[in-house]
Amino acid sequence: MKWTRVSVVAAVVLSVTGTMASGEKPWIPEKGFVPDSATAIRIAVAVWIPLYGEKLIAGEKPYRATLRGDTWTVTGSIPDGFEGGAAIAELSKRDGRILRVIHEQ
């Protein structure tokens, strides 16, 4: 299941970048490929799981997504009483590119 999510994200990114490389103007949906917070969260989780493990990422629910300009910032949560950091992903609303992925310490 997790590879399916990653495959979908990869297919979208490759489709957009492949079209751009051929010189054609890519089709971009009016609201972008990442139109809402639910979509941003699904993409971020699909990227985080292979990097940090399903158990760690599942433990960071609930996830929050905020939009500033054309960039979604998705963060995990840290349970009360725990020290450490959470996963963070920044995504392009327009074309779905993964701009940055980190996990705070």
Short mmCIF file of the N, C-alpha and C atoms (twelve columns), coordinates in Angstrom:
data_MODEL
# 
_entry.id   MODEL 
# 
loop_
_atom_site.group_PDB 
_atom_site.id 
_atom_site.type_symbol 
_atom_site.label_atom_id 
_atom_site.label_alt_id 
_atom_site.label_comp_id 
_atom_site.label_asym_id 
_atom_site.label_seq_id 
_atom_site.Cartn_x 
_atom_site.Cartn_y 
_atom_site.Cartn_z 
_atom_site.pdbx_PDB_model_num 
ATOM 1   N N  . MET A 1   0.822  -1.194 0.000   1 
ATOM 2   C CA . MET A 1   0.000  0.000  0.000   1 
ATOM 3   C C  . MET A 1   0.868  1.260  0.000   1 
ATOM 4   N N  . LYS A 2   1.948  1.266  0.809   1 
ATOM 5   C CA . LYS A 2   2.755  2.479  0.860   1 
ATOM 6   C C  . LYS A 2   3.459  2.728  -0.465  1 
ATOM 7   N N  . TRP A 3   3.863  1.656  -1.186  1 
ATOM 8   C CA . TRP A 3   4.506  1.844  -2.478  1 
ATOM 9   C C  . TRP A 3   3.517  2.370  -3.504  1 
ATOM 10  N N  . THR A 4   2.242  2.042  -3.347  1 
ATOM 11  C CA . THR A 4   1.229  2.569  -4.260  1 
ATOM 12  C C  . THR A 4   1.167  4.080  -4.135  1 
ATOM 13  N N  . ARG A 5   1.141  4.591  -2.908  1 
ATOM 14  C CA . ARG A 5   1.092  6.037  -2.696  1 
ATOM 15  C C  . ARG A 5   2.323  6.720  -3.266  1 
ATOM 16  N N  . VAL A 6   3.487  6.144  -3.006  1 
ATOM 17  C CA . VAL A 6   4.725  6.727  -3.514  1 
ATOM 18  C C  . VAL A 6   4.725  6.687  -5.036  1 
ATOM 19  N N  . SER A 7   4.229  5.595  -5.617  1 
ATOM 20  C CA . SER A 7   4.176  5.473  -7.072  1 
ATOM 21  C C  . SER A 7   3.285  6.534  -7.689  1 
ATOM 22  N N  . VAL A 8   2.150  6.816  -7.061  1 
ATOM 23  C CA . VAL A 8   1.238  7.837  -7.575  1 
ATOM 24  C C  . VAL A 8   1.916  9.204  -7.547  1 
ATOM 25  N N  . VAL A 9   2.554  9.528  -6.445  1 
ATOM 26  C CA . VAL A 9   3.253  10.814 -6.339  1 
ATOM 27  C C  . VAL A 9   4.351  10.896 -7.399  1 
ATOM 28  N N  . ALA A 10  5.127  9.831  -7.547  1 
ATOM 29  C CA . ALA A 10  6.205  9.824  -8.535  1 
ATOM 30  C C  . ALA A 10  5.660  9.981  -9.949  1 
ATOM 31  N N  . ALA A 11  4.552  9.327  -10.245 1 
ATOM 32  C CA . ALA A 11  3.960  9.421  -11.584 1 
ATOM 33  C C  . ALA A 11  3.531  10.846 -11.906 1 
ATOM 34  N N  . VAL A 12  2.926  11.530 -10.932 1 
ATOM 35  C CA . VAL A 12  2.500  12.915 -11.160 1 
ATOM 36  C C  . VAL A 12  3.709  13.802 -11.413 1 
ATOM 37  N N  . VAL A 13  4.726  13.678 -10.572 1 
ATOM 38  C CA . VAL A 13  5.915  14.523 -10.724 1 
ATOM 39  C C  . VAL A 13  6.614  14.237 -12.048 1 
ATOM 40  N N  . LEU A 14  6.776  12.961 -12.405 1 
ATOM 41  C CA . LEU A 14  7.439  12.621 -13.660 1 
ATOM 42  C C  . LEU A 14  6.630  13.074 -14.863 1 
ATOM 43  N N  . SER A 15  5.329  12.990 -14.767 1 
ATOM 44  C CA . SER A 15  4.474  13.425 -15.866 1 
ATOM 45  C C  . SER A 15  4.653  14.914 -16.125 1 
ATOM 46  N N  . VAL A 16  4.634  15.693 -15.057 1 
ATOM 47  C CA . VAL A 16  4.775  17.143 -15.194 1 
ATOM 48  C C  . VAL A 16  6.172  17.492 -15.687 1 
ATOM 49  N N  . THR A 17  7.212  16.912 -15.096 1 
ATOM 50  C CA . THR A 17  8.568  17.260 -15.498 1 
ATOM 51  C C  . THR A 17  8.886  16.729 -16.886 1 
ATOM 52  N N  . GLY A 18  8.341  15.582 -17.279 1 
ATOM 53  C CA . GLY A 18  8.554  15.043 -18.616 1 
ATOM 54  C C  . GLY A 18  7.961  15.935 -19.677 1 
ATOM 55  N N  . THR A 19  6.789  16.450 -19.418 1 
ATOM 56  C CA . THR A 19  6.141  17.357 -20.360 1 
ATOM 57  C C  . THR A 19  6.947  18.645 -20.480 1 
ATOM 58  N N  . MET A 20  7.458  19.135 -19.371 1 
ATOM 59  C CA . MET A 20  8.228  20.372 -19.390 1 
ATOM 60  C C  . MET A 20  9.517  20.180 -20.180 1 
ATOM 61  N N  . ALA A 21  10.156 19.005 -20.059 1 
ATOM 62  C CA . ALA A 21  11.406 18.748 -20.760 1 
ATOM 63  C C  . ALA A 21  11.198 18.678 -22.264 1 
ATOM 64  N N  . SER A 22  10.016 18.260 -22.708 1 
ATOM 65  C CA . SER A 22  9.760  18.137 -24.138 1 
ATOM 66  C C  . SER A 22  9.460  19.483 -24.792 1 
ATOM 67  N N  . GLY A 23  9.352  20.542 -24.015 1 
ATOM 68  C CA . GLY A 23  9.092  21.860 -24.556 1 
ATOM 69  C C  . GLY A 23  7.621  22.215 -24.611 1 
ATOM 70  N N  . GLU A 24  6.746  21.244 -24.345 1 
ATOM 71  C CA . GLU A 24  5.317  21.530 -24.313 1 
ATOM 72  C C  . GLU A 24  4.963  22.234 -23.018 1 
ATOM 73  N N  . LYS A 25  3.958  23.076 -23.093 1 
ATOM 74  C CA . LYS A 25  3.478  23.729 -21.885 1 
ATOM 75  C C  . LYS A 25  2.607  22.720 -21.127 1 
ATOM 76  N N  . PRO A 26  2.972  22.401 -19.878 1 
ATOM 77  C CA . PRO A 26  2.209  21.391 -19.143 1 
ATOM 78  C C  . PRO A 26  0.832  21.912 -18.730 1 
ATOM 79  N N  . TRP A 27  -0.105 20.994 -18.688 1 
ATOM 80  C CA . TRP A 27  -1.431 21.333 -18.187 1 
ATOM 81  C C  . TRP A 27  -1.369 21.325 -16.666 1 
ATOM 82  N N  . ILE A 28  -1.828 22.396 -16.050 1 
ATOM 83  C CA . ILE A 28  -1.875 22.511 -14.594 1 
ATOM 84  C C  . ILE A 28  -3.330 22.779 -14.224 1 
ATOM 85  N N  . PRO A 29  -3.903 21.969 -13.321 1 
ATOM 86  C CA . PRO A 29  -5.278 22.240 -12.898 1 
ATOM 87  C C  . PRO A 29  -5.396 23.650 -12.317 1 
ATOM 88  N N  . GLU A 30  -6.571 24.226 -12.434 1 
ATOM 89  C CA . GLU A 30  -6.796 25.600 -11.967 1 
ATOM 90  C C  . GLU A 30  -6.382 25.792 -10.511 1 
ATOM 91  N N  . LYS A 31  -6.659 24.800 -9.656  1 
ATOM 92  C CA . LYS A 31  -6.307 24.893 -8.229  1 
ATOM 93  C C  . LYS A 31  -4.977 24.213 -7.925  1 
ATOM 94  N N  . GLY A 32  -4.237 23.817 -8.947  1 
ATOM 95  C CA . GLY A 32  -2.959 23.141 -8.753  1 
ATOM 96  C C  . GLY A 32  -3.151 21.652 -8.537  1 
ATOM 97  N N  . PHE A 33  -2.046 20.918 -8.539  1 
ATOM 98  C CA . PHE A 33  -2.106 19.473 -8.313  1 
ATOM 99  C C  . PHE A 33  -2.309 19.122 -6.847  1 
ATOM 100 N N  . VAL A 34  -2.074 20.084 -5.963  1 
ATOM 101 C CA . VAL A 34  -2.286 19.864 -4.527  1 
ATOM 102 C C  . VAL A 34  -3.264 20.955 -4.058  1 
ATOM 103 N N  . PRO A 35  -4.567 20.765 -4.340  1 
ATOM 104 C CA . PRO A 35  -5.530 21.835 -4.140  1 
ATOM 105 C C  . PRO A 35  -5.980 22.068 -2.707  1 
ATOM 106 N N  . ASP A 36  -5.755 21.088 -1.822  1 
ATOM 107 C CA . ASP A 36  -6.279 21.237 -0.464  1 
ATOM 108 C C  . ASP A 36  -5.370 20.545 0.552   1 
ATOM 109 N N  . SER A 37  -5.661 20.794 1.829   1 
ATOM 110 C CA . SER A 37  -4.810 20.267 2.897   1 
ATOM 111 C C  . SER A 37  -4.841 18.742 2.965   1 
ATOM 112 N N  . ALA A 38  -5.981 18.135 2.681   1 
ATOM 113 C CA . ALA A 38  -6.072 16.666 2.727   1 
ATOM 114 C C  . ALA A 38  -5.130 16.033 1.703   1 
ATOM 115 N N  . THR A 39  -5.068 16.606 0.510   1 
ATOM 116 C CA . THR A 39  -4.167 16.092 -0.522  1 
ATOM 117 C C  . THR A 39  -2.717 16.303 -0.108  1 
ATOM 118 N N  . ALA A 40  -2.404 17.464 0.431   1 
ATOM 119 C CA . ALA A 40  -1.039 17.743 0.885   1 
ATOM 120 C C  . ALA A 40  -0.607 16.737 1.947   1 
ATOM 121 N N  . ILE A 41  -1.493 16.431 2.872   1 
ATOM 122 C CA . ILE A 41  -1.174 15.480 3.939   1 
ATOM 123 C C  . ILE A 41  -0.937 14.091 3.360   1 
ATOM 124 N N  . ARG A 42  -1.789 13.653 2.436   1 
ATOM 125 C CA . ARG A 42  -1.609 12.319 1.840   1 
ATOM 126 C C  . ARG A 42  -0.271 12.208 1.119   1 
ATOM 127 N N  . ILE A 43  0.119  13.241 0.401   1 
ATOM 128 C CA . ILE A 43  1.399  13.209 -0.300  1 
ATOM 129 C C  . ILE A 43  2.550  13.180 0.707   1 
ATOM 130 N N  . ALA A 44  2.490  14.037 1.718   1 
ATOM 131 C CA . ALA A 44  3.563  14.084 2.721   1 
ATOM 132 C C  . ALA A 44  3.731  12.732 3.413   1 
ATOM 133 N N  . VAL A 45  2.645  12.123 3.811   1 
ATOM 134 C CA . VAL A 45  2.715  10.826 4.489   1 
ATOM 135 C C  . VAL A 45  3.310  9.772  3.553   1 
ATOM 136 N N  . ALA A 46  2.926  9.814  2.278   1 
ATOM 137 C CA . ALA A 46  3.475  8.859  1.308   1 
ATOM 138 C C  . ALA A 46  4.988  9.023  1.148   1 
ATOM 139 N N  . VAL A 47  5.486  10.228 1.312   1 
ATOM 140 C CA . VAL A 47  6.925  10.483 1.216   1 
ATOM 141 C C  . VAL A 47  7.630  10.125 2.527   1 
ATOM 142 N N  . TRP A 48  7.006  10.467 3.650   1 
ATOM 143 C CA . TRP A 48  7.639  10.215 4.955   1 
ATOM 144 C C  . TRP A 48  7.810  8.733  5.274   1 
ATOM 145 N N  . ILE A 49  6.808  7.906  4.975   1 
ATOM 146 C CA . ILE A 49  6.836  6.502  5.399   1 
ATOM 147 C C  . ILE A 49  8.081  5.757  4.920   1 
ATOM 148 N N  . PRO A 50  8.458  5.827  3.639   1 
ATOM 149 C CA . PRO A 50  9.681  5.125  3.244   1 
ATOM 150 C C  . PRO A 50  10.950 5.691  3.890   1 
ATOM 151 N N  . LEU A 51  10.925 6.971  4.241   1 
ATOM 152 C CA . LEU A 51  12.105 7.598  4.835   1 
ATOM 153 C C  . LEU A 51  12.251 7.318  6.322   1 
ATOM 154 N N  . TYR A 52  11.142 7.399  7.052   1 
ATOM 155 C CA . TYR A 52  11.210 7.356  8.512   1 
ATOM 156 C C  . TYR A 52  10.498 6.157  9.139   1 
ATOM 157 N N  . GLY A 53  9.761  5.408  8.353   1 
ATOM 158 C CA . GLY A 53  9.075  4.221  8.859   1 
ATOM 159 C C  . GLY A 53  7.616  4.495  9.210   1 
ATOM 160 N N  . GLU A 54  6.798  3.515  8.914   1 
ATOM 161 C CA . GLU A 54  5.358  3.665  9.119   1 
ATOM 162 C C  . GLU A 54  4.997  3.864  10.596  1 
ATOM 163 N N  . LYS A 55  5.686  3.158  11.484  1 
ATOM 164 C CA . LYS A 55  5.379  3.255  12.915  1 
ATOM 165 C C  . LYS A 55  5.641  4.671  13.446  1 
ATOM 166 N N  . LEU A 56  6.780  5.240  13.118  1 
ATOM 167 C CA . LEU A 56  7.115  6.586  13.584  1 
ATOM 168 C C  . LEU A 56  6.112  7.610  13.046  1 
ATOM 169 N N  . ILE A 57  5.822  7.537  11.755  1 
ATOM 170 C CA . ILE A 57  4.925  8.514  11.131  1 
ATOM 171 C C  . ILE A 57  3.497  8.361  11.655  1 
ATOM 172 N N  . ALA A 58  3.033  7.146  11.843  1 
ATOM 173 C CA . ALA A 58  1.685  6.936  12.400  1 
ATOM 174 C C  . ALA A 58  1.583  7.523  13.803  1 
ATOM 175 N N  . GLY A 59  2.683  7.523  14.541  1 
ATOM 176 C CA . GLY A 59  2.705  8.084  15.884  1 
ATOM 177 C C  . GLY A 59  2.700  9.607  15.922  1 
ATOM 178 N N  . GLU A 60  2.804  10.237 14.754  1 
ATOM 179 C CA . GLU A 60  2.830  11.701 14.692  1 
ATOM 180 C C  . GLU A 60  1.487  12.294 14.269  1 
ATOM 181 N N  . LYS A 61  0.434  11.491 14.309  1 
ATOM 182 C CA . LYS A 61  -0.915 12.013 14.030  1 
ATOM 183 C C  . LYS A 61  -1.353 12.858 15.206  1 
ATOM 184 N N  . PRO A 62  -2.148 13.869 15.014  1 
ATOM 185 C CA . PRO A 62  -2.691 14.337 13.740  1 
ATOM 186 C C  . PRO A 62  -1.658 15.170 12.984  1 
ATOM 187 N N  . TYR A 63  -1.797 15.144 11.657  1 
ATOM 188 C CA . TYR A 63  -0.940 15.940 10.798  1 
ATOM 189 C C  . TYR A 63  -1.641 17.262 10.509  1 
ATOM 190 N N  . ARG A 64  -0.851 18.297 10.305  1 
ATOM 191 C CA . ARG A 64  -1.410 19.622 9.982   1 
ATOM 192 C C  . ARG A 64  -0.796 20.119 8.679   1 
ATOM 193 N N  . ALA A 65  -1.623 20.752 7.876   1 
ATOM 194 C CA . ALA A 65  -1.131 21.335 6.624   1 
ATOM 195 C C  . ALA A 65  -1.563 22.794 6.568   1 
ATOM 196 N N  . THR A 66  -0.610 23.666 6.282   1 
ATOM 197 C CA . THR A 66  -0.912 25.088 6.135   1 
ATOM 198 C C  . THR A 66  -0.373 25.557 4.789   1 
ATOM 199 N N  . LEU A 67  -1.093 26.468 4.177   1 
ATOM 200 C CA . LEU A 67  -0.707 26.992 2.874   1 
ATOM 201 C C  . LEU A 67  -0.239 28.427 3.020   1 
ATOM 202 N N  . ARG A 68  0.950  28.702 2.500   1 
ATOM 203 C CA . ARG A 68  1.471  30.069 2.453   1 
ATOM 204 C C  . ARG A 68  1.955  30.302 1.035   1 
ATOM 205 N N  . GLY A 69  1.255  31.183 0.342   1 
ATOM 206 C CA . GLY A 69  1.577  31.401 -1.062  1 
ATOM 207 C C  . GLY A 69  1.249  30.152 -1.862  1 
ATOM 208 N N  . ASP A 70  2.252  29.596 -2.541  1 
ATOM 209 C CA . ASP A 70  2.087  28.392 -3.360  1 
ATOM 210 C C  . ASP A 70  2.690  27.161 -2.685  1 
ATOM 211 N N  . THR A 71  3.010  27.263 -1.386  1 
ATOM 212 C CA . THR A 71  3.695  26.173 -0.698  1 
ATOM 213 C C  . THR A 71  2.876  25.647 0.473   1 
ATOM 214 N N  . TRP A 72  2.615  24.331 0.439   1 
ATOM 215 C CA . TRP A 72  1.996  23.657 1.574   1 
ATOM 216 C C  . TRP A 72  3.106  23.217 2.525   1 
ATOM 217 N N  . THR A 73  2.933  23.463 3.809   1 
ATOM 218 C CA . THR A 73  3.833  22.930 4.825   1 
ATOM 219 C C  . THR A 73  3.020  21.951 5.657   1 
ATOM 220 N N  . VAL A 74  3.457  20.699 5.654   1 
ATOM 221 C CA . VAL A 74  2.763  19.638 6.382   1 
ATOM 222 C C  . VAL A 74  3.665  19.208 7.528   1 
ATOM 223 N N  . THR A 75  3.107  19.144 8.739   1 
ATOM 224 C CA . THR A 75  3.884  18.745 9.916   1 
ATOM 225 C C  . THR A 75  3.157  17.662 10.686  1 
ATOM 226 N N  . GLY A 76  3.947  16.803 11.290  1 
ATOM 227 C CA . GLY A 76  3.404  15.828 12.211  1 
ATOM 228 C C  . GLY A 76  3.289  16.464 13.585  1 
ATOM 229 N N  . SER A 77  2.659  15.754 14.505  1 
ATOM 230 C CA . SER A 77  2.491  16.241 15.876  1 
ATOM 231 C C  . SER A 77  3.325  15.391 16.824  1 
ATOM 232 N N  . ILE A 78  3.680  15.980 17.933  1 
ATOM 233 C CA . ILE A 78  4.419  15.266 18.970  1 
ATOM 234 C C  . ILE A 78  3.488  15.095 20.155  1 
ATOM 235 N N  . PRO A 79  3.307  13.856 20.623  1 
ATOM 236 C CA . PRO A 79  2.416  13.634 21.762  1 
ATOM 237 C C  . PRO A 79  2.898  14.381 23.009  1 
ATOM 238 N N  . ASP A 80  1.965  14.815 23.842  1 
ATOM 239 C CA . ASP A 80  2.309  15.487 25.091  1 
ATOM 240 C C  . ASP A 80  3.234  14.608 25.918  1 
ATOM 241 N N  . GLY A 81  4.221  15.223 26.511  1 
ATOM 242 C CA . GLY A 81  5.150  14.500 27.371  1 
ATOM 243 C C  . GLY A 81  6.333  13.890 26.631  1 
ATOM 244 N N  . PHE A 82  6.346  13.965 25.319  1 
ATOM 245 C CA . PHE A 82  7.451  13.418 24.541  1 
ATOM 246 C C  . PHE A 82  8.366  14.545 24.100  1 
ATOM 247 N N  . GLU A 83  9.654  14.248 24.035  1 
ATOM 248 C CA . GLU A 83  10.615 15.207 23.526  1 
ATOM 249 C C  . GLU A 83  11.021 14.788 22.122  1 
ATOM 250 N N  . GLY A 84  11.485 15.725 21.364  1 
ATOM 251 C CA . GLY A 84  11.917 15.416 20.012  1 
ATOM 252 C C  . GLY A 84  11.179 16.266 19.017  1 
ATOM 253 N N  . GLY A 85  11.304 15.899 17.765  1 
ATOM 254 C CA . GLY A 85  10.696 16.677 16.711  1 
ATOM 255 C C  . GLY A 85  9.762  15.845 15.867  1 
ATOM 256 N N  . ALA A 86  9.179  16.495 14.894  1 
ATOM 257 C CA . ALA A 86  8.215  15.853 14.010  1 
ATOM 258 C C  . ALA A 86  8.685  15.974 12.565  1 
ATOM 259 N N  . ALA A 87  8.066  15.177 11.711  1 
ATOM 260 C CA . ALA A 87  8.336  15.240 10.282  1 
ATOM 261 C C  . ALA A 87  7.733  16.515 9.708   1 
ATOM 262 N N  . ILE A 88  8.435  17.079 8.731   1 
ATOM 263 C CA . ILE A 88  7.968  18.284 8.035   1 
ATOM 264 C C  . ILE A 88  8.196  18.063 6.542   1 
ATOM 265 N N  . ALA A 89  7.200  18.434 5.742   1 
ATOM 266 C CA . ALA A 89  7.343  18.386 4.288   1 
ATOM 267 C C  . ALA A 89  6.797  19.683 3.711   1 
ATOM 268 N N  . GLU A 90  7.482  20.196 2.726   1 
ATOM 269 C CA . GLU A 90  7.005  21.367 1.991   1 
ATOM 270 C C  . GLU A 90  6.756  20.932 0.554   1 
ATOM 271 N N  . LEU A 91  5.561  21.263 0.043   1 
ATOM 272 C CA . LEU A 91  5.123  20.814 -1.274  1 
ATOM 273 C C  . LEU A 91  4.639  21.998 -2.096  1 
ATOM 274 N N  . SER A 92  4.872  21.935 -3.390  1 
ATOM 275 C CA . SER A 92  4.360  22.951 -4.288  1 
ATOM 276 C C  . SER A 92  2.883  22.681 -4.571  1 
ATOM 277 N N  . LYS A 93  2.041  23.652 -4.283  1 
ATOM 278 C CA . LYS A 93  0.617  23.524 -4.572  1 
ATOM 279 C C  . LYS A 93  0.396  23.389 -6.072  1 
ATOM 280 N N  . ARG A 94  1.133  24.149 -6.828  1 
ATOM 281 C CA . ARG A 94  0.938  24.222 -8.278  1 
ATOM 282 C C  . ARG A 94  1.229  22.901 -8.974  1 
ATOM 283 N N  . ASP A 95  2.427  22.324 -8.727  1 
ATOM 284 C CA . ASP A 95  2.820  21.151 -9.506  1 
ATOM 285 C C  . ASP A 95  3.139  19.904 -8.684  1 
ATOM 286 N N  . GLY A 96  2.982  19.958 -7.367  1 
ATOM 287 C CA . GLY A 96  3.169  18.775 -6.528  1 
ATOM 288 C C  . GLY A 96  4.611  18.442 -6.198  1 
ATOM 289 N N  . ARG A 97  5.566  19.284 -6.590  1 
ATOM 290 C CA . ARG A 97  6.961  18.991 -6.266  1 
ATOM 291 C C  . ARG A 97  7.187  18.942 -4.766  1 
ATOM 292 N N  . ILE A 98  8.058  18.029 -4.352  1 
ATOM 293 C CA . ILE A 98  8.493  17.948 -2.963  1 
ATOM 294 C C  . ILE A 98  9.650  18.939 -2.849  1 
ATOM 295 N N  . LEU A 99  9.438  20.006 -2.096  1 
ATOM 296 C CA . LEU A 99  10.438 21.065 -1.998  1 
ATOM 297 C C  . LEU A 99  11.447 20.800 -0.876  1 
ATOM 298 N N  . ARG A 100 10.958 20.192 0.216   1 
ATOM 299 C CA . ARG A 100 11.836 19.937 1.358   1 
ATOM 300 C C  . ARG A 100 11.190 18.896 2.242   1 
ATOM 301 N N  . VAL A 101 11.997 17.985 2.779   1 
ATOM 302 C CA . VAL A 101 11.535 16.996 3.749   1 
ATOM 303 C C  . VAL A 101 12.604 16.899 4.831   1 
ATOM 304 N N  . ILE A 102 12.167 17.071 6.074   1 
ATOM 305 C CA . ILE A 102 13.088 16.920 7.213   1 
ATOM 306 C C  . ILE A 102 12.343 16.264 8.365   1 
ATOM 307 N N  . HIS A 103 13.108 15.803 9.324   1 
ATOM 308 C CA . HIS A 103 12.520 15.340 10.576  1 
ATOM 309 C C  . HIS A 103 13.324 15.997 11.689  1 
ATOM 310 N N  . GLU A 104 12.632 16.853 12.442  1 
ATOM 311 C CA . GLU A 104 13.313 17.552 13.528  1 
ATOM 312 C C  . GLU A 104 13.770 16.550 14.579  1 
ATOM 313 N N  . GLN A 105 14.792 16.929 15.305  1 
ATOM 314 C CA . GLN A 105 15.314 16.056 16.376  1 
ATOM 315 C C  . GLN A 105 14.702 16.410 17.705  1 
# 
